[in-house]
PDB file of C-alpha atoms and ligand atoms in Angstrom:
ATOM      1  CA  MET A   1     123.281  97.890  97.885  1.00  0.00           C
ATOM      2  CA  VAL A   2     120.211  96.125  99.287  1.00  0.00           C
ATOM      3  CA  ASP A   3     117.907  94.927  96.554  1.00  0.00           C
ATOM      4  CA  ALA A   4     114.573  94.738  98.382  1.00  0.00           C
ATOM      5  CA  GLN A   5     112.789  92.996  95.507  1.00  0.00           C
ATOM      6  CA  ILE A   6     115.427  90.256  95.266  1.00  0.00           C
ATOM      7  CA  ALA A   7     115.389  89.884  99.068  1.00  0.00           C
ATOM      8  CA  HIS A   8     111.604  89.458  98.965  1.00  0.00           C
ATOM      9  CA  ALA A   9     111.824  86.910  96.118  1.00  0.00           C
ATOM     10  CA  THR A  10     114.566  85.026  98.012  1.00  0.00           C
ATOM     11  CA  GLN A  11     112.347  84.785 101.094  1.00  0.00           C
ATOM     12  CA  GLN A  12     109.497  83.475  98.971  1.00  0.00           C
ATOM     13  CA  ILE A  13     111.705  80.848  97.256  1.00  0.00           C
ATOM     14  CA  ARG A  14     113.113  79.645 100.609  1.00  0.00           C
ATOM     15  CA  ALA A  15     109.603  79.364 102.092  1.00  0.00           C
ATOM     16  CA  ALA A  16     108.445  77.243  99.131  1.00  0.00           C
ATOM     17  CA  GLN A  17     111.530  75.022  99.274  1.00  0.00           C
ATOM     18  CA  GLY A  18     111.386  74.726 103.030  1.00  0.00           C
ATOM     19  CA  GLY A  19     107.786  73.526 102.893  1.00  0.00           C
ATOM     20  CA  THR A  20     106.266  76.485 104.751  1.00  0.00           C
ATOM     21  CA  SER A  21     104.436  77.624 101.615  1.00  0.00           C
ATOM     22  CA  PRO A  22     103.156  75.575  98.642  1.00  0.00           C
ATOM     23  CA  ARG A  23     105.275  74.861  95.548  1.00  0.00           C
ATOM     24  CA  PRO A  24     103.776  75.345  92.096  1.00  0.00           C
ATOM     25  CA  VAL A  25     103.405  72.515  89.589  1.00  0.00           C
ATOM     26  CA  ILE A  26     104.669  73.319  86.098  1.00  0.00           C
ATOM     27  CA  GLU A  27     103.841  71.795  82.737  1.00  0.00           C
ATOM     28  CA  SER A  28     105.833  73.064  79.759  1.00  0.00           C
ATOM     29  CA  PHE A  29     105.026  73.004  76.045  1.00  0.00           C
ATOM     30  CA  PHE A  30     107.609  73.405  73.293  1.00  0.00           C
ATOM     31  CA  ASP A  31     106.818  74.987  69.918  1.00  0.00           C
ATOM     32  CA  GLU A  32     109.603  73.709  67.687  1.00  0.00           C
ATOM     33  CA  PRO A  33     109.097  76.042  64.669  1.00  0.00           C
ATOM     34  CA  THR A  34     109.851  79.056  66.932  1.00  0.00           C
ATOM     35  CA  TYR A  35     111.915  77.212  69.583  1.00  0.00           C
ATOM     36  CA  THR A  36     109.585  78.636  72.252  1.00  0.00           C
ATOM     37  CA  ALA A  37     108.810  77.045  75.612  1.00  0.00           C
ATOM     38  CA  SER A  38     105.409  78.021  77.054  1.00  0.00           C
ATOM     39  CA  HIS A  39     104.530  77.144  80.627  1.00  0.00           C
ATOM     40  CA  VAL A  40     101.402  76.435  82.623  1.00  0.00           C
ATOM     41  CA  VAL A  41     102.081  76.977  86.317  1.00  0.00           C
ATOM     42  CA  TYR A  42      99.507  76.032  88.930  1.00  0.00           C
ATOM     43  CA  ASP A  43      98.692  75.659  92.580  1.00  0.00           C
ATOM     44  CA  PRO A  44      97.859  71.955  93.018  1.00  0.00           C
ATOM     45  CA  VAL A  45      95.447  72.694  95.886  1.00  0.00           C
ATOM     46  CA  SER A  46      93.242  75.509  94.557  1.00  0.00           C
ATOM     47  CA  ARG A  47      94.025  74.539  90.917  1.00  0.00           C
ATOM     48  CA  GLU A  48      94.419  78.204  89.981  1.00  0.00           C
ATOM     49  CA  ALA A  49      96.905  78.643  87.158  1.00  0.00           C
ATOM     50  CA  ALA A  50      98.790  81.026  84.896  1.00  0.00           C
ATOM     51  CA  VAL A  51      99.853  80.570  81.286  1.00  0.00           C
ATOM     52  CA  ILE A  52     103.232  82.078  80.427  1.00  0.00           C
ATOM     53  CA  ASP A  53     104.341  82.987  76.867  1.00  0.00           C
ATOM     54  CA  SER A  54     101.885  81.029  74.715  1.00  0.00           C
ATOM     55  CA  VAL A  55     102.406  80.744  70.945  1.00  0.00           C
ATOM     56  CA  LEU A  56      99.980  81.369  68.066  1.00  0.00           C
ATOM     57  CA  ASN A  57     101.309  79.550  65.011  1.00  0.00           C
ATOM     58  CA  TYR A  58     101.993  81.694  61.938  1.00  0.00           C
ATOM     59  CA  ASP A  59     103.146  80.521  58.530  1.00  0.00           C
ATOM     60  CA  ALA A  60     104.992  83.428  56.934  1.00  0.00           C
ATOM     61  CA  ALA A  61     104.773  82.124  53.368  1.00  0.00           C
ATOM     62  CA  SER A  62     100.982  81.781  53.348  1.00  0.00           C
ATOM     63  CA  GLY A  63     100.122  84.383  55.998  1.00  0.00           C
ATOM     64  CA  ARG A  64      98.046  81.718  57.752  1.00  0.00           C
ATOM     65  CA  THR A  65      97.619  81.643  61.543  1.00  0.00           C
ATOM     66  CA  SER A  66      96.593  78.578  63.529  1.00  0.00           C
ATOM     67  CA  SER A  67      96.086  77.637  67.140  1.00  0.00           C
ATOM     68  CA  ASP A  68      97.655  74.138  67.051  1.00  0.00           C
ATOM     69  CA  SER A  69     100.293  74.942  69.686  1.00  0.00           C
ATOM     70  CA  ALA A  70      97.875  76.765  71.962  1.00  0.00           C
ATOM     71  CA  GLN A  71      95.314  73.972  71.572  1.00  0.00           C
ATOM     72  CA  ALA A  72      97.685  71.605  73.400  1.00  0.00           C
ATOM     73  CA  ILE A  73      97.812  74.094  76.282  1.00  0.00           C
ATOM     74  CA  LEU A  74      94.028  74.476  76.244  1.00  0.00           C
ATOM     75  CA  ASP A  75      93.528  70.686  76.284  1.00  0.00           C
ATOM     76  CA  PHE A  76      95.910  70.299  79.232  1.00  0.00           C
ATOM     77  CA  ILE A  77      94.160  73.031  81.229  1.00  0.00           C
ATOM     78  CA  LYS A  78      90.739  71.488  80.586  1.00  0.00           C
ATOM     79  CA  ASN A  79      91.909  67.944  81.420  1.00  0.00           C
ATOM     80  CA  GLU A  80      93.476  69.138  84.651  1.00  0.00           C
ATOM     81  CA  ASN A  81      90.455  71.260  85.562  1.00  0.00           C
ATOM     82  CA  LEU A  82      92.559  74.386  86.098  1.00  0.00           C
ATOM     83  CA  THR A  83      91.180  77.900  86.528  1.00  0.00           C
ATOM     84  CA  ILE A  84      93.295  80.435  84.657  1.00  0.00           C
ATOM     85  CA  VAL A  85      93.868  83.630  86.604  1.00  0.00           C
ATOM     86  CA  TRP A  86      96.730  85.112  84.539  1.00  0.00           C
ATOM     87  CA  GLN A  87      97.895  85.150  80.928  1.00  0.00           C
ATOM     88  CA  LEU A  88     101.475  86.357  81.440  1.00  0.00           C
ATOM     89  CA  GLU A  89     103.904  87.649  78.823  1.00  0.00           C
ATOM     90  CA  THR A  90     107.551  88.032  79.821  1.00  0.00           C
ATOM     91  CA  HIS A  91     107.977  90.584  76.993  1.00  0.00           C
ATOM     92  CA  ALA A  92     106.764  91.595  73.533  1.00  0.00           C
ATOM     93  CA  HIS A  93     108.266  88.669  71.626  1.00  0.00           C
ATOM     94  CA  ALA A  94     109.951  89.254  68.285  1.00  0.00           C
ATOM     95  CA  ASP A  95     109.963  85.650  67.073  1.00  0.00           C
ATOM     96  CA  HIS A  96     106.400  84.406  67.539  1.00  0.00           C
ATOM     97  CA  LEU A  97     102.859  85.684  67.852  1.00  0.00           C
ATOM     98  CA  SER A  98     101.264  85.465  71.288  1.00  0.00           C
ATOM     99  CA  ALA A  99      98.242  83.201  71.725  1.00  0.00           C
ATOM    100  CA  ALA A 100      97.219  84.971  74.949  1.00  0.00           C
ATOM    101  CA  PRO A 101      94.084  86.614  73.474  1.00  0.00           C
ATOM    102  CA  TRP A 102      92.996  83.294  71.915  1.00  0.00           C
ATOM    103  CA  LEU A 103      93.457  81.451  75.218  1.00  0.00           C
ATOM    104  CA  GLN A 104      91.915  84.296  77.196  1.00  0.00           C
ATOM    105  CA  GLU A 105      88.754  84.156  75.098  1.00  0.00           C
ATOM    106  CA  GLN A 106      88.221  80.549  76.154  1.00  0.00           C
ATOM    107  CA  LEU A 107      89.732  80.432  79.619  1.00  0.00           C
ATOM    108  CA  GLY A 108      89.812  83.983  80.982  1.00  0.00           C
ATOM    109  CA  GLY A 109      92.696  85.248  83.086  1.00  0.00           C
ATOM    110  CA  LYS A 110      94.157  88.747  83.154  1.00  0.00           C
ATOM    111  CA  LEU A 111      96.531  89.508  80.281  1.00  0.00           C
ATOM    112  CA  ALA A 112      99.639  91.082  81.800  1.00  0.00           C
ATOM    113  CA  ILE A 113     103.078  92.332  80.724  1.00  0.00           C
ATOM    114  CA  GLY A 114     105.735  94.714  82.107  1.00  0.00           C
ATOM    115  CA  ALA A 115     104.816  98.387  82.480  1.00  0.00           C
ATOM    116  CA  GLU A 116     107.742  99.429  80.265  1.00  0.00           C
ATOM    117  CA  ILE A 117     105.798  97.985  77.307  1.00  0.00           C
ATOM    118  CA  VAL A 118     104.900 101.640  76.709  1.00  0.00           C
ATOM    119  CA  ARG A 119     108.517 102.232  75.588  1.00  0.00           C
ATOM    120  CA  VAL A 120     108.278  99.332  73.146  1.00  0.00           C
ATOM    121  CA  GLN A 121     104.977 100.742  71.882  1.00  0.00           C
ATOM    122  CA  GLU A 122     106.603 104.150  71.425  1.00  0.00           C
ATOM    123  CA  VAL A 123     109.591 102.823  69.437  1.00  0.00           C
ATOM    124  CA  PHE A 124     107.704 100.292  67.316  1.00  0.00           C
ATOM    125  CA  GLY A 125     104.597 102.496  67.029  1.00  0.00           C
ATOM    126  CA  LYS A 126     106.862 104.866  65.034  1.00  0.00           C
ATOM    127  CA  ILE A 127     108.502 102.076  63.024  1.00  0.00           C
ATOM    128  CA  PHE A 128     105.088 100.689  62.006  1.00  0.00           C
ATOM    129  CA  ASN A 129     103.568 104.175  61.608  1.00  0.00           C
ATOM    130  CA  ALA A 130     100.774 102.954  63.871  1.00  0.00           C
ATOM    131  CA  GLY A 131      99.079 106.379  63.927  1.00  0.00           C
ATOM    132  CA  THR A 132      97.084 108.107  66.625  1.00  0.00           C
ATOM    133  CA  ARG A 133      94.468 105.355  66.947  1.00  0.00           C
ATOM    134  CA  PHE A 134      97.116 103.098  68.522  1.00  0.00           C
ATOM    135  CA  ALA A 135      97.319 104.101  72.201  1.00  0.00           C
ATOM    136  CA  ARG A 136     100.894 103.841  73.476  1.00  0.00           C
ATOM    137  CA  ASP A 137      99.842 103.563  77.105  1.00  0.00           C
ATOM    138  CA  GLY A 138      99.721  99.787  77.570  1.00  0.00           C
ATOM    139  CA  SER A 139      95.895  99.890  77.670  1.00  0.00           C
ATOM    140  CA  GLN A 140      95.766  96.826  75.382  1.00  0.00           C
ATOM    141  CA  PHE A 141      96.714  94.760  78.458  1.00  0.00           C
ATOM    142  CA  ASP A 142      94.606  94.116  81.577  1.00  0.00           C
ATOM    143  CA  HIS A 143      97.522  94.633  83.942  1.00  0.00           C
ATOM    144  CA  LEU A 144     101.016  96.175  83.795  1.00  0.00           C
ATOM    145  CA  PHE A 145     103.647  94.899  86.239  1.00  0.00           C
ATOM    146  CA  LYS A 146     106.331  97.038  87.862  1.00  0.00           C
ATOM    147  CA  ASP A 147     109.506  95.766  89.520  1.00  0.00           C
ATOM    148  CA  GLY A 148     108.672  94.100  92.826  1.00  0.00           C
ATOM    149  CA  ASP A 149     104.910  93.801  92.308  1.00  0.00           C
ATOM    150  CA  SER A 150     103.348  90.882  94.196  1.00  0.00           C
ATOM    151  CA  PHE A 151     100.569  88.686  92.879  1.00  0.00           C
ATOM    152  CA  ARG A 152      99.137  85.254  93.648  1.00  0.00           C
ATOM    153  CA  ILE A 153      98.169  82.042  91.926  1.00  0.00           C
ATOM    154  CA  GLY A 154      95.858  80.381  94.438  1.00  0.00           C
ATOM    155  CA  GLU A 155      97.872  80.054  97.663  1.00  0.00           C
ATOM    156  CA  ILE A 156     101.181  80.518  95.861  1.00  0.00           C
ATOM    157  CA  GLU A 157     102.929  83.832  96.203  1.00  0.00           C
ATOM    158  CA  ALA A 158     104.530  85.433  93.172  1.00  0.00           C
ATOM    159  CA  ILE A 159     106.662  88.473  92.479  1.00  0.00           C
ATOM    160  CA  ALA A 160     107.372  90.287  89.218  1.00  0.00           C
ATOM    161  CA  LEU A 161     110.918  91.510  88.529  1.00  0.00           C
ATOM    162  CA  HIS A 162     111.841  94.031  85.834  1.00  0.00           C
ATOM    163  CA  VAL A 163     114.813  92.587  83.914  1.00  0.00           C
ATOM    164  CA  PRO A 164     115.412  94.894  80.924  1.00  0.00           C
ATOM    165  CA  GLY A 165     118.186  94.578  78.342  1.00  0.00           C
ATOM    166  CA  HIS A 166     116.851  92.159  75.717  1.00  0.00           C
ATOM    167  CA  THR A 167     113.995  94.678  75.409  1.00  0.00           C
ATOM    168  CA  PRO A 168     113.172  97.598  77.729  1.00  0.00           C
ATOM    169  CA  ALA A 169     110.086  95.814  79.086  1.00  0.00           C
ATOM    170  CA  ASP A 170     111.287  92.295  79.967  1.00  0.00           C
ATOM    171  CA  MET A 171     109.912  90.823  83.173  1.00  0.00           C
ATOM    172  CA  ALA A 172     110.783  87.698  85.154  1.00  0.00           C
ATOM    173  CA  PHE A 173     108.052  86.085  87.247  1.00  0.00           C
ATOM    174  CA  VAL A 174     109.157  84.336  90.443  1.00  0.00           C
ATOM    175  CA  ILE A 175     106.267  82.037  91.371  1.00  0.00           C
ATOM    176  CA  GLY A 176     106.852  80.070  94.585  1.00  0.00           C
ATOM    177  CA  ASP A 177     110.337  78.583  94.079  1.00  0.00           C
ATOM    178  CA  ALA A 178     110.239  78.745  90.261  1.00  0.00           C
ATOM    179  CA  ALA A 179     111.424  81.682  88.156  1.00  0.00           C
ATOM    180  CA  PHE A 180     110.183  82.241  84.615  1.00  0.00           C
ATOM    181  CA  ILE A 181     112.900  84.431  83.200  1.00  0.00           C
ATOM    182  CA  GLY A 182     111.848  85.017  79.582  1.00  0.00           C
ATOM    183  CA  ASP A 183     114.695  86.069  77.295  1.00  0.00           C
ATOM    184  CA  THR A 184     117.542  86.800  79.698  1.00  0.00           C
ATOM    185  CA  LEU A 185     119.447  83.561  80.233  1.00  0.00           C
ATOM    186  CA  PHE A 186     119.188  80.505  78.010  1.00  0.00           C
ATOM    187  CA  MET A 187     120.435  77.032  79.014  1.00  0.00           C
ATOM    188  CA  PRO A 188     123.966  77.232  80.495  1.00  0.00           C
ATOM    189  CA  ASP A 189     125.485  75.628  77.361  1.00  0.00           C
ATOM    190  CA  PHE A 190     123.849  78.221  75.084  1.00  0.00           C
ATOM    191  CA  GLY A 191     124.350  81.458  77.030  1.00  0.00           C
ATOM    192  CA  THR A 192     122.193  84.575  76.995  1.00  0.00           C
ATOM    193  CA  ALA A 193     119.604  86.478  74.936  1.00  0.00           C
ATOM    194  CA  ARG A 194     120.572  89.043  72.313  1.00  0.00           C
ATOM    195  CA  ALA A 195     120.428  92.716  73.234  1.00  0.00           C
ATOM    196  CA  ASP A 196     120.449  94.453  69.843  1.00  0.00           C
ATOM    197  CA  PHE A 197     116.746  95.005  69.113  1.00  0.00           C
ATOM    198  CA  PRO A 198     115.553  98.645  69.187  1.00  0.00           C
ATOM    199  CA  GLY A 199     115.566  99.578  72.893  1.00  0.00           C
ATOM    200  CA  GLY A 200     117.868  96.667  73.838  1.00  0.00           C
ATOM    201  CA  ASP A 201     121.065  97.217  75.858  1.00  0.00           C
ATOM    202  CA  ALA A 202     123.795  94.654  76.616  1.00  0.00           C
ATOM    203  CA  ARG A 203     125.010  96.382  79.804  1.00  0.00           C
ATOM    204  CA  GLN A 204     121.468  96.587  81.134  1.00  0.00           C
ATOM    205  CA  LEU A 205     120.935  92.908  80.252  1.00  0.00           C
ATOM    206  CA  HIS A 206     124.053  92.005  82.241  1.00  0.00           C
ATOM    207  CA  ARG A 207     122.771  93.915  85.295  1.00  0.00           C
ATOM    208  CA  SER A 208     119.380  92.197  85.029  1.00  0.00           C
ATOM    209  CA  ILE A 209     121.043  88.786  84.750  1.00  0.00           C
ATOM    210  CA  LYS A 210     123.248  89.478  87.788  1.00  0.00           C
ATOM    211  CA  ARG A 211     120.120  90.346  89.782  1.00  0.00           C
ATOM    212  CA  LEU A 212     118.538  87.033  88.789  1.00  0.00           C
ATOM    213  CA  LEU A 213     121.745  85.151  89.590  1.00  0.00           C
ATOM    214  CA  SER A 214     121.638  86.509  93.149  1.00  0.00           C
ATOM    215  CA  LEU A 215     118.518  84.413  93.843  1.00  0.00           C
ATOM    216  CA  PRO A 216     119.090  81.137  95.789  1.00  0.00           C
ATOM    217  CA  ARG A 217     121.111  78.512  93.875  1.00  0.00           C
ATOM    218  CA  GLU A 218     118.275  75.948  94.110  1.00  0.00           C
ATOM    219  CA  THR A 219     115.742  78.249  92.396  1.00  0.00           C
ATOM    220  CA  ARG A 220     114.124  76.371  89.519  1.00  0.00           C
ATOM    221  CA  LEU A 221     114.526  78.363  86.282  1.00  0.00           C
ATOM    222  CA  PHE A 222     112.208  78.065  83.298  1.00  0.00           C
ATOM    223  CA  LEU A 223     113.314  79.574  80.011  1.00  0.00           C
ATOM    224  CA  CYS A 224     111.376  80.986  77.056  1.00  0.00           C
ATOM    225  CA  HIS A 225     113.541  79.442  74.319  1.00  0.00           C
ATOM    226  CA  ASP A 226     115.970  76.680  73.531  1.00  0.00           C
ATOM    227  CA  TYR A 227     117.917  76.182  70.326  1.00  0.00           C
ATOM    228  CA  LYS A 228     119.936  73.079  71.335  1.00  0.00           C
ATOM    229  CA  ALA A 229     123.557  73.925  71.961  1.00  0.00           C
ATOM    230  CA  PRO A 230     126.231  72.326  69.755  1.00  0.00           C
ATOM    231  CA  GLY A 231     126.659  68.746  70.993  1.00  0.00           C
ATOM    232  CA  ARG A 232     123.235  68.546  72.647  1.00  0.00           C
ATOM    233  CA  ASP A 233     120.583  66.558  70.760  1.00  0.00           C
ATOM    234  CA  HIS A 234     117.457  67.383  72.801  1.00  0.00           C
ATOM    235  CA  TYR A 235     115.617  70.567  73.702  1.00  0.00           C
ATOM    236  CA  ALA A 236     115.766  71.753  77.319  1.00  0.00           C
ATOM    237  CA  TRP A 237     114.145  74.683  79.124  1.00  0.00           C
ATOM    238  CA  GLU A 238     114.584  73.987  82.839  1.00  0.00           C
ATOM    239  CA  THR A 239     117.714  74.608  84.889  1.00  0.00           C
ATOM    240  CA  THR A 240     118.731  76.261  88.181  1.00  0.00           C
ATOM    241  CA  ILE A 241     120.457  79.418  89.325  1.00  0.00           C
ATOM    242  CA  GLY A 242     123.334  77.247  90.610  1.00  0.00           C
ATOM    243  CA  ALA A 243     123.863  75.630  87.192  1.00  0.00           C
ATOM    244  CA  GLN A 244     123.859  79.052  85.518  1.00  0.00           C
ATOM    245  CA  ARG A 245     126.397  80.485  87.979  1.00  0.00           C
ATOM    246  CA  ASP A 246     128.667  77.465  87.601  1.00  0.00           C
ATOM    247  CA  SER A 247     128.620  77.042  83.857  1.00  0.00           C
ATOM    248  CA  ASN A 248     126.647  79.567  81.785  1.00  0.00           C
ATOM    249  CA  LEU A 249     128.813  80.140  78.742  1.00  0.00           C
ATOM    250  CA  HIS A 250     128.379  83.939  78.829  1.00  0.00           C
ATOM    251  CA  VAL A 251     127.833  84.850  82.487  1.00  0.00           C
ATOM    252  CA  HIS A 252     129.241  82.185  84.801  1.00  0.00           C
ATOM    253  CA  ASP A 253     130.816  83.540  87.987  1.00  0.00           C
ATOM    254  CA  GLY A 254     134.048  85.355  87.198  1.00  0.00           C
ATOM    255  CA  ILE A 255     133.095  86.988  83.877  1.00  0.00           C
ATOM    256  CA  SER A 256     133.169  90.798  84.165  1.00  0.00           C
ATOM    257  CA  GLU A 257     130.453  93.141  82.925  1.00  0.00           C
ATOM    258  CA  ASP A 258     132.806  94.711  80.352  1.00  0.00           C
ATOM    259  CA  ASP A 259     133.790  91.289  78.999  1.00  0.00           C
ATOM    260  CA  PHE A 260     130.116  90.314  78.737  1.00  0.00           C
ATOM    261  CA  VAL A 261     129.199  93.548  76.919  1.00  0.00           C
ATOM    262  CA  ALA A 262     132.091  93.118  74.465  1.00  0.00           C
ATOM    263  CA  MET A 263     131.149  89.478  73.783  1.00  0.00           C
ATOM    264  CA  ARG A 264     127.406  90.216  73.475  1.00  0.00           C
ATOM    265  CA  THR A 265     127.907  93.206  71.157  1.00  0.00           C
ATOM    266  CA  LYS A 266     130.283  91.279  68.896  1.00  0.00           C
ATOM    267  CA  ARG A 267     127.997  88.256  68.749  1.00  0.00           C
ATOM    268  CA  ASP A 268     124.820  90.311  68.145  1.00  0.00           C
ATOM    269  CA  ALA A 269     126.464  91.957  65.119  1.00  0.00           C
ATOM    270  CA  THR A 270     126.586  88.515  63.458  1.00  0.00           C
ATOM    271  CA  LEU A 271     122.913  87.564  64.112  1.00  0.00           C
ATOM    272  CA  SER A 272     120.212  88.066  61.511  1.00  0.00           C
ATOM    273  CA  LEU A 273     116.799  89.310  62.653  1.00  0.00           C
ATOM    274  CA  PRO A 274     114.223  86.658  63.641  1.00  0.00           C
ATOM    275  CA  ASN A 275     112.124  85.491  60.662  1.00  0.00           C
ATOM    276  CA  LEU A 276     108.888  86.602  62.286  1.00  0.00           C
ATOM    277  CA  ILE A 277     109.989  89.933  63.823  1.00  0.00           C
ATOM    278  CA  MET A 278     107.717  92.044  61.581  1.00  0.00           C
ATOM    279  CA  PRO A 279     104.408  90.266  62.261  1.00  0.00           C
ATOM    280  CA  SER A 280     105.366  89.423  65.857  1.00  0.00           C
ATOM    281  CA  VAL A 281     106.219  92.862  67.152  1.00  0.00           C
ATOM    282  CA  GLN A 282     103.343  94.717  65.508  1.00  0.00           C
ATOM    283  CA  ILE A 283     100.855  92.194  66.901  1.00  0.00           C
ATOM    284  CA  ASN A 284     102.437  91.523  70.305  1.00  0.00           C
ATOM    285  CA  MET A 285     102.808  95.226  71.156  1.00  0.00           C
ATOM    286  CA  ARG A 286      98.973  95.283  70.885  1.00  0.00           C
ATOM    287  CA  GLY A 287      98.616  92.473  73.412  1.00  0.00           C
ATOM    288  CA  GLY A 288      98.698  89.811  70.700  1.00  0.00           C
ATOM    289  CA  ARG A 289      95.522  91.099  69.048  1.00  0.00           C
ATOM    290  CA  LEU A 290      95.520  90.780  65.280  1.00  0.00           C
ATOM    291  CA  PRO A 291      95.100  93.982  63.235  1.00  0.00           C
ATOM    292  CA  GLU A 292      91.483  95.027  62.567  1.00  0.00           C
ATOM    293  CA  PRO A 293      90.169  93.694  59.248  1.00  0.00           C
ATOM    294  CA  GLU A 294      89.979  96.133  56.327  1.00  0.00           C
ATOM    295  CA  GLU A 295      86.646  96.772  54.548  1.00  0.00           C
ATOM    296  CA  ASN A 296      86.994  93.498  52.604  1.00  0.00           C
ATOM    297  CA  GLY A 297      87.108  91.563  55.850  1.00  0.00           C
ATOM    298  CA  THR A 298      90.808  90.596  55.569  1.00  0.00           C
ATOM    299  CA  ARG A 299      93.457  91.458  58.170  1.00  0.00           C
ATOM    300  CA  TYR A 300      96.847  92.719  56.901  1.00  0.00           C
ATOM    301  CA  ILE A 301     100.324  92.872  58.366  1.00  0.00           C
ATOM    302  CA  LYS A 302     102.573  95.825  57.523  1.00  0.00           C
ATOM    303  CA  ILE A 303     106.226  95.451  56.503  1.00  0.00           C
ATOM    304  CA  PRO A 304     108.273  98.677  56.739  1.00  0.00           C
ATOM    305  CA  LEU A 305     110.917  98.623  54.002  1.00  0.00           C
ATOM    306  CA  ASP A 306     114.533  99.584  54.695  1.00  0.00           C
ATOM    307  CA  THR A 307     113.853 100.453  58.313  1.00  0.00           C
ATOM    308  CA  LEU A 308     115.181  97.732  60.614  1.00  0.00           C
TER     309      LEU A 308
HETATM  310 FE1  LIG B   1     112.420  87.658  72.915  1.00  0.00          FE
END
């Protein structure tokens, strides 16, 4: 079957690598408490840029938020004189709060996520009893991407790919010859993302991963997380399609879909939920905006008991 979106992305990657279109420059930032890699990707000529998967720090014990991690991104953008055109989220993260609204306030850029966020809003809107005032139509975001949508960062062409499985709404962003693949694949020595959150699906994740793995081998891949694999003493978040196909623990060439689903399902059953899933999902499904303050001026996070 011809996958027109992958064919289009392949063309774009080859043009960037062949020198007929510009390659993006990427600066990554790692938030160790949540093991999250955020990326600033920019066109070195026009200096237009996008921020991908920024982190707002949150201390669960005290309920205190801070912008320390995002400040480093802000400082970099100001030092480099970049103009932010997009604040991109690969998905509604369950392990950290998004700093996109905080960065957007100071730098602008359209806040965007995958169009299937409405399914996440439906499922978690019920879990958090969000009520009728919470619109489940994605209107908290400035833009919703569908599979195959094109966009630009300066002169650099980009394409959004829908890669569900970890959540129903996951997107990968192929920007020039670099792909930002969110929670699908991790480093080859660590494997793949879990698929057991509400709305997740291991078989769907496998199909999404296989689509990504059909991109050119030289495609630069940037991940959303790294946890250090056993035997590795440093964090890493950049690899290639070729390295994933040769040696990804869970999905290297030769592993069947049924074997992957069996492995993933068995492994997911042993994982505890992320520490910050409750605050993260209820805030990130609203575009990272904190809940409105109550009449005493304080914002509160809800915890549903005996639900997840
Ligand atoms: Fe995630």
